[in-house]
């Protein structure tokens, strides 16, 4: 955890204009993850801190959406659990979930099916974000897609980062628990890093 990117509970309540009761109700409802509540020693005893960017972004979304959705619905939106969907390839294009370029690449790597699982749509969505960034090639997106297909379920719904690294012109993908730090050698470059939890949240909003 980056010590410079933490915000205290008092600062958070003041900044976001929310009460102690609201914050802990959202925690009980699992809108704010337990592991974002970080206990640290301070000159006044023990104080609670949060990852600044994540918690501020989450509270903004809760405040924006809470009038149109129940807290249970929001908890489902923010969780890493798969959504129940019934989509085919044509739906992905008509709903602007992925581009045709990404869809054509991924179709080559999937079984010849018409109805897609949430996980398969997620793999395509992540690949699309990488491709649209201009940071990876079409061939590298296949490596990314295959890595997600083979390893995504190993995380059992836990949060992780999708990291693409290039060394001497050769690209490769790793999936790393969001809590863990990673290091690369000097001759390798981290091309792009996406958090899977944030991608799941974005995709659920698109599918809503």
Tab-separated table of C-alpha atoms in Angstrom:
chain	number	residue	atom	x	y	z
A	1	UNK	CA	0.000	0.000	0.000
A	2	UNK	CA	1.404	3.396	-0.977
A	3	UNK	CA	1.665	5.361	2.283
A	4	UNK	CA	1.415	8.632	0.327
A	5	UNK	CA	-1.941	7.659	-1.132
A	6	UNK	CA	-3.845	7.157	2.119
A	7	UNK	CA	-6.587	9.334	3.572
A	8	UNK	CA	-7.675	9.314	7.211
A	9	UNK	CA	-11.251	8.555	8.191
A	10	UNK	CA	-11.763	12.096	9.513
A	11	UNK	CA	-10.443	13.642	6.285
A	12	UNK	CA	-12.645	11.325	4.234
A	13	UNK	CA	-15.825	12.150	6.152
A	14	UNK	CA	-15.143	15.889	5.816
A	15	UNK	CA	-14.105	15.743	2.156
A	16	UNK	CA	-17.050	13.626	0.990
A	17	UNK	CA	-19.636	15.220	3.340
A	18	UNK	CA	-20.784	11.880	4.734
A	19	UNK	CA	-21.414	10.723	8.288
A	20	UNK	CA	-19.688	8.039	10.346
A	21	UNK	CA	-22.966	6.084	10.255
A	22	UNK	CA	-23.198	6.189	6.449
A	23	UNK	CA	-19.622	5.019	6.051
A	24	UNK	CA	-20.075	2.016	8.310
A	25	UNK	CA	-23.479	1.148	6.886
A	26	UNK	CA	-21.891	0.980	3.434
A	27	UNK	CA	-19.166	-1.197	4.932
A	28	UNK	CA	-21.752	-3.610	6.421
A	29	UNK	CA	-23.501	-3.752	3.054
A	30	UNK	CA	-20.103	-4.519	1.413
A	31	UNK	CA	-20.196	-1.416	-0.773
A	32	UNK	CA	-16.802	-0.520	0.661
A	33	UNK	CA	-14.491	-3.536	1.096
A	34	UNK	CA	-13.302	-4.529	4.547
A	35	UNK	CA	-9.668	-4.490	3.467
A	36	UNK	CA	-9.916	-0.775	2.572
A	37	UNK	CA	-10.241	-0.022	6.313
A	38	UNK	CA	-6.577	0.139	7.318
A	39	UNK	CA	-5.708	0.455	11.010
A	40	UNK	CA	-2.500	2.392	11.683
A	41	UNK	CA	-0.796	3.769	14.769
A	42	UNK	CA	-0.826	7.544	15.151
A	43	UNK	CA	0.143	10.052	17.835
A	44	UNK	CA	-3.452	9.884	19.148
A	45	UNK	CA	-3.476	6.087	19.335
A	46	UNK	CA	-4.907	4.041	16.449
A	47	UNK	CA	-6.537	5.617	13.418
A	48	UNK	CA	-8.338	4.264	10.352
A	49	UNK	CA	-7.047	5.110	6.893
A	50	UNK	CA	-8.235	4.279	3.369
A	51	UNK	CA	-6.647	4.023	-0.096
A	52	UNK	CA	-7.434	7.591	-1.164
A	53	UNK	CA	-8.200	7.240	-4.879
A	54	UNK	CA	-10.204	4.023	-4.538
A	55	UNK	CA	-12.415	5.100	-1.657
A	56	UNK	CA	-13.131	8.582	-3.031
A	57	UNK	CA	-14.074	7.123	-6.424
A	58	UNK	CA	-16.297	4.503	-4.756
A	59	UNK	CA	-18.121	6.996	-2.533
A	60	UNK	CA	-18.753	9.308	-5.497
A	61	UNK	CA	-20.347	6.389	-7.354
A	62	UNK	CA	-22.447	5.383	-4.351
A	63	UNK	CA	-23.769	8.924	-3.987
A	64	UNK	CA	-24.490	9.177	-7.717
A	65	UNK	CA	-26.323	5.834	-7.912
A	66	UNK	CA	-28.024	5.373	-4.530
A	67	UNK	CA	-31.214	7.223	-5.520
A	68	UNK	CA	-31.809	4.860	-8.458
A	69	UNK	CA	-30.677	1.552	-6.949
A	70	UNK	CA	-30.908	-0.230	-3.596
A	71	UNK	CA	-27.805	-0.757	-1.480
A	72	UNK	CA	-28.055	-4.497	-2.230
A	73	UNK	CA	-28.032	-3.755	-5.959
A	74	UNK	CA	-25.008	-1.493	-5.511
A	75	UNK	CA	-23.218	-4.181	-3.486
A	76	UNK	CA	-23.738	-6.589	-6.375
A	77	UNK	CA	-22.489	-3.977	-8.835
A	78	UNK	CA	-19.283	-3.387	-6.871
A	79	UNK	CA	-18.581	-7.068	-6.179
A	80	UNK	CA	-16.394	-9.243	-8.394
A	81	UNK	CA	-19.180	-11.797	-8.756
A	82	UNK	CA	-20.277	-12.638	-12.288
A	83	UNK	CA	-23.508	-11.073	-13.493
A	84	UNK	CA	-26.246	-13.184	-15.033
A	85	UNK	CA	-26.362	-12.370	-18.725
A	86	UNK	CA	-27.651	-13.731	-22.005
A	87	UNK	CA	-25.614	-12.217	-24.799
A	88	UNK	CA	-24.322	-13.222	-28.188
A	89	UNK	CA	-21.658	-11.669	-30.403
A	90	UNK	CA	-24.124	-9.362	-32.125
A	91	UNK	CA	-25.293	-7.963	-28.765
A	92	UNK	CA	-21.735	-6.980	-27.873
A	93	UNK	CA	-21.519	-4.771	-30.949
A	94	UNK	CA	-25.033	-3.335	-30.804
A	95	UNK	CA	-24.573	-2.379	-27.127
A	96	UNK	CA	-21.112	-0.902	-27.784
A	97	UNK	CA	-19.463	-3.208	-25.246
A	98	UNK	CA	-16.494	-4.067	-27.481
A	99	UNK	CA	-15.297	-3.022	-30.922
A	100	UNK	CA	-15.580	-5.257	-33.980
A	101	UNK	CA	-11.767	-5.607	-34.141
A	102	UNK	CA	-11.609	-7.049	-30.635
A	103	UNK	CA	-14.641	-9.231	-31.218
A	104	UNK	CA	-13.144	-10.804	-34.345
A	105	UNK	CA	-9.882	-11.595	-32.548
A	106	UNK	CA	-11.599	-13.151	-29.544
A	107	UNK	CA	-14.062	-15.171	-31.600
A	108	UNK	CA	-11.112	-17.080	-33.048
A	109	UNK	CA	-10.094	-18.182	-29.544
A	110	UNK	CA	-13.531	-19.135	-28.203
A	111	UNK	CA	-15.592	-22.253	-28.862
A	112	UNK	CA	-18.200	-21.904	-31.591
A	113	UNK	CA	-20.997	-20.772	-29.297
A	114	UNK	CA	-23.737	-18.180	-29.542
A	115	UNK	CA	-24.465	-17.438	-25.882
A	116	UNK	CA	-21.585	-15.959	-23.921
A	117	UNK	CA	-20.771	-16.150	-20.220
A	118	UNK	CA	-20.081	-13.021	-18.182
A	119	UNK	CA	-16.436	-14.091	-17.827
A	120	UNK	CA	-15.982	-14.390	-21.604
A	121	UNK	CA	-17.483	-10.951	-22.144
A	122	UNK	CA	-15.172	-9.611	-19.424
A	123	UNK	CA	-12.084	-11.044	-21.168
A	124	UNK	CA	-13.141	-9.318	-24.377
A	125	UNK	CA	-13.853	-6.061	-22.550
A	126	UNK	CA	-10.392	-6.047	-20.954
A	127	UNK	CA	-8.727	-6.824	-24.297
A	128	UNK	CA	-10.706	-4.033	-25.920
A	129	UNK	CA	-9.472	-1.510	-23.340
A	130	UNK	CA	-5.878	-2.553	-23.953
A	131	UNK	CA	-6.261	-2.386	-27.726
A	132	UNK	CA	-8.024	0.975	-27.716
A	133	UNK	CA	-5.218	2.413	-25.617
A	134	UNK	CA	-2.819	1.702	-28.500
A	135	UNK	CA	-0.395	0.045	-26.087
A	136	UNK	CA	-0.580	-3.504	-27.470
A	137	UNK	CA	-0.792	-5.087	-30.908
A	138	UNK	CA	-3.504	-7.377	-32.267
A	139	UNK	CA	-1.262	-10.431	-31.770
A	140	UNK	CA	-0.467	-9.360	-28.207
A	141	UNK	CA	-4.185	-9.085	-27.466
A	142	UNK	CA	-4.479	-12.809	-28.219
A	143	UNK	CA	-1.827	-13.500	-25.576
A	144	UNK	CA	-3.783	-11.352	-23.129
A	145	UNK	CA	-7.087	-13.067	-23.920
A	146	UNK	CA	-5.593	-16.561	-23.566
A	147	UNK	CA	-4.014	-15.630	-20.228
A	148	UNK	CA	-7.363	-14.458	-18.879
A	149	UNK	CA	-9.159	-17.572	-20.169
A	150	UNK	CA	-6.656	-19.922	-18.552
A	151	UNK	CA	-6.093	-18.167	-15.225
A	152	UNK	CA	-9.029	-15.892	-14.330
A	153	UNK	CA	-10.948	-18.514	-12.343
A	154	UNK	CA	-7.863	-19.307	-10.234
A	155	UNK	CA	-8.478	-16.059	-8.311
A	156	UNK	CA	-11.916	-17.266	-7.097
A	157	UNK	CA	-13.501	-13.808	-7.321
A	158	UNK	CA	-10.633	-12.001	-5.566
A	159	UNK	CA	-9.303	-8.749	-6.950
A	160	UNK	CA	-6.236	-8.690	-9.181
A	161	UNK	CA	-4.417	-6.552	-11.723
A	162	UNK	CA	-3.931	-7.377	-15.404
A	163	UNK	CA	-0.413	-6.281	-16.330
A	164	UNK	CA	1.158	-6.277	-19.768
A	165	UNK	CA	4.957	-6.202	-19.924
A	166	UNK	CA	7.278	-5.911	-22.895
A	167	UNK	CA	10.941	-6.921	-23.006
A	168	UNK	CA	13.119	-6.563	-26.085
A	169	UNK	CA	10.020	-6.272	-28.265
A	170	UNK	CA	8.334	-9.363	-26.819
A	171	UNK	CA	5.105	-8.811	-24.903
A	172	UNK	CA	3.670	-10.994	-22.160
A	173	UNK	CA	0.852	-10.747	-19.656
A	174	UNK	CA	0.744	-11.469	-15.927
A	175	UNK	CA	-2.155	-11.499	-13.474
A	176	UNK	CA	-1.139	-10.292	-10.016
A	177	UNK	CA	-3.157	-10.061	-6.794
A	178	UNK	CA	-4.057	-6.410	-6.289
A	179	UNK	CA	-2.552	-6.517	-2.780
A	180	UNK	CA	0.867	-7.690	-3.962
A	181	UNK	CA	3.706	-5.560	-5.230
A	182	UNK	CA	5.635	-6.707	-8.274
A	183	UNK	CA	8.946	-5.693	-9.772
A	184	UNK	CA	10.382	-6.027	-13.274
A	185	UNK	CA	13.971	-5.968	-14.424
A	186	UNK	CA	15.447	-2.824	-15.982
A	187	UNK	CA	15.236	-4.151	-19.532
A	188	UNK	CA	11.481	-4.817	-19.211
A	189	UNK	CA	8.745	-2.190	-19.335
A	190	UNK	CA	5.245	-2.237	-17.835
A	191	UNK	CA	3.162	-1.226	-20.834
A	192	UNK	CA	-0.224	-1.083	-19.132
A	193	UNK	CA	-1.931	-2.122	-15.912
A	194	UNK	CA	-5.693	-2.533	-15.360
A	195	UNK	CA	-7.547	-3.526	-12.207
A	196	UNK	CA	-9.995	-6.362	-12.858
A	197	UNK	CA	-12.422	-5.183	-10.164
A	198	UNK	CA	-12.774	-1.805	-11.842
A	199	UNK	CA	-13.282	-3.491	-15.235
A	200	UNK	CA	-16.007	-5.724	-13.778
A	201	UNK	CA	-17.750	-2.690	-12.297
A	202	UNK	CA	-17.604	-0.794	-15.617
A	203	UNK	CA	-18.877	-3.811	-17.538
A	204	UNK	CA	-21.805	-4.364	-15.172
A	205	UNK	CA	-22.816	-0.719	-15.626
A	206	UNK	CA	-22.705	-1.151	-19.403
A	207	UNK	CA	-24.807	-4.318	-19.210
A	208	UNK	CA	-27.333	-2.806	-16.775
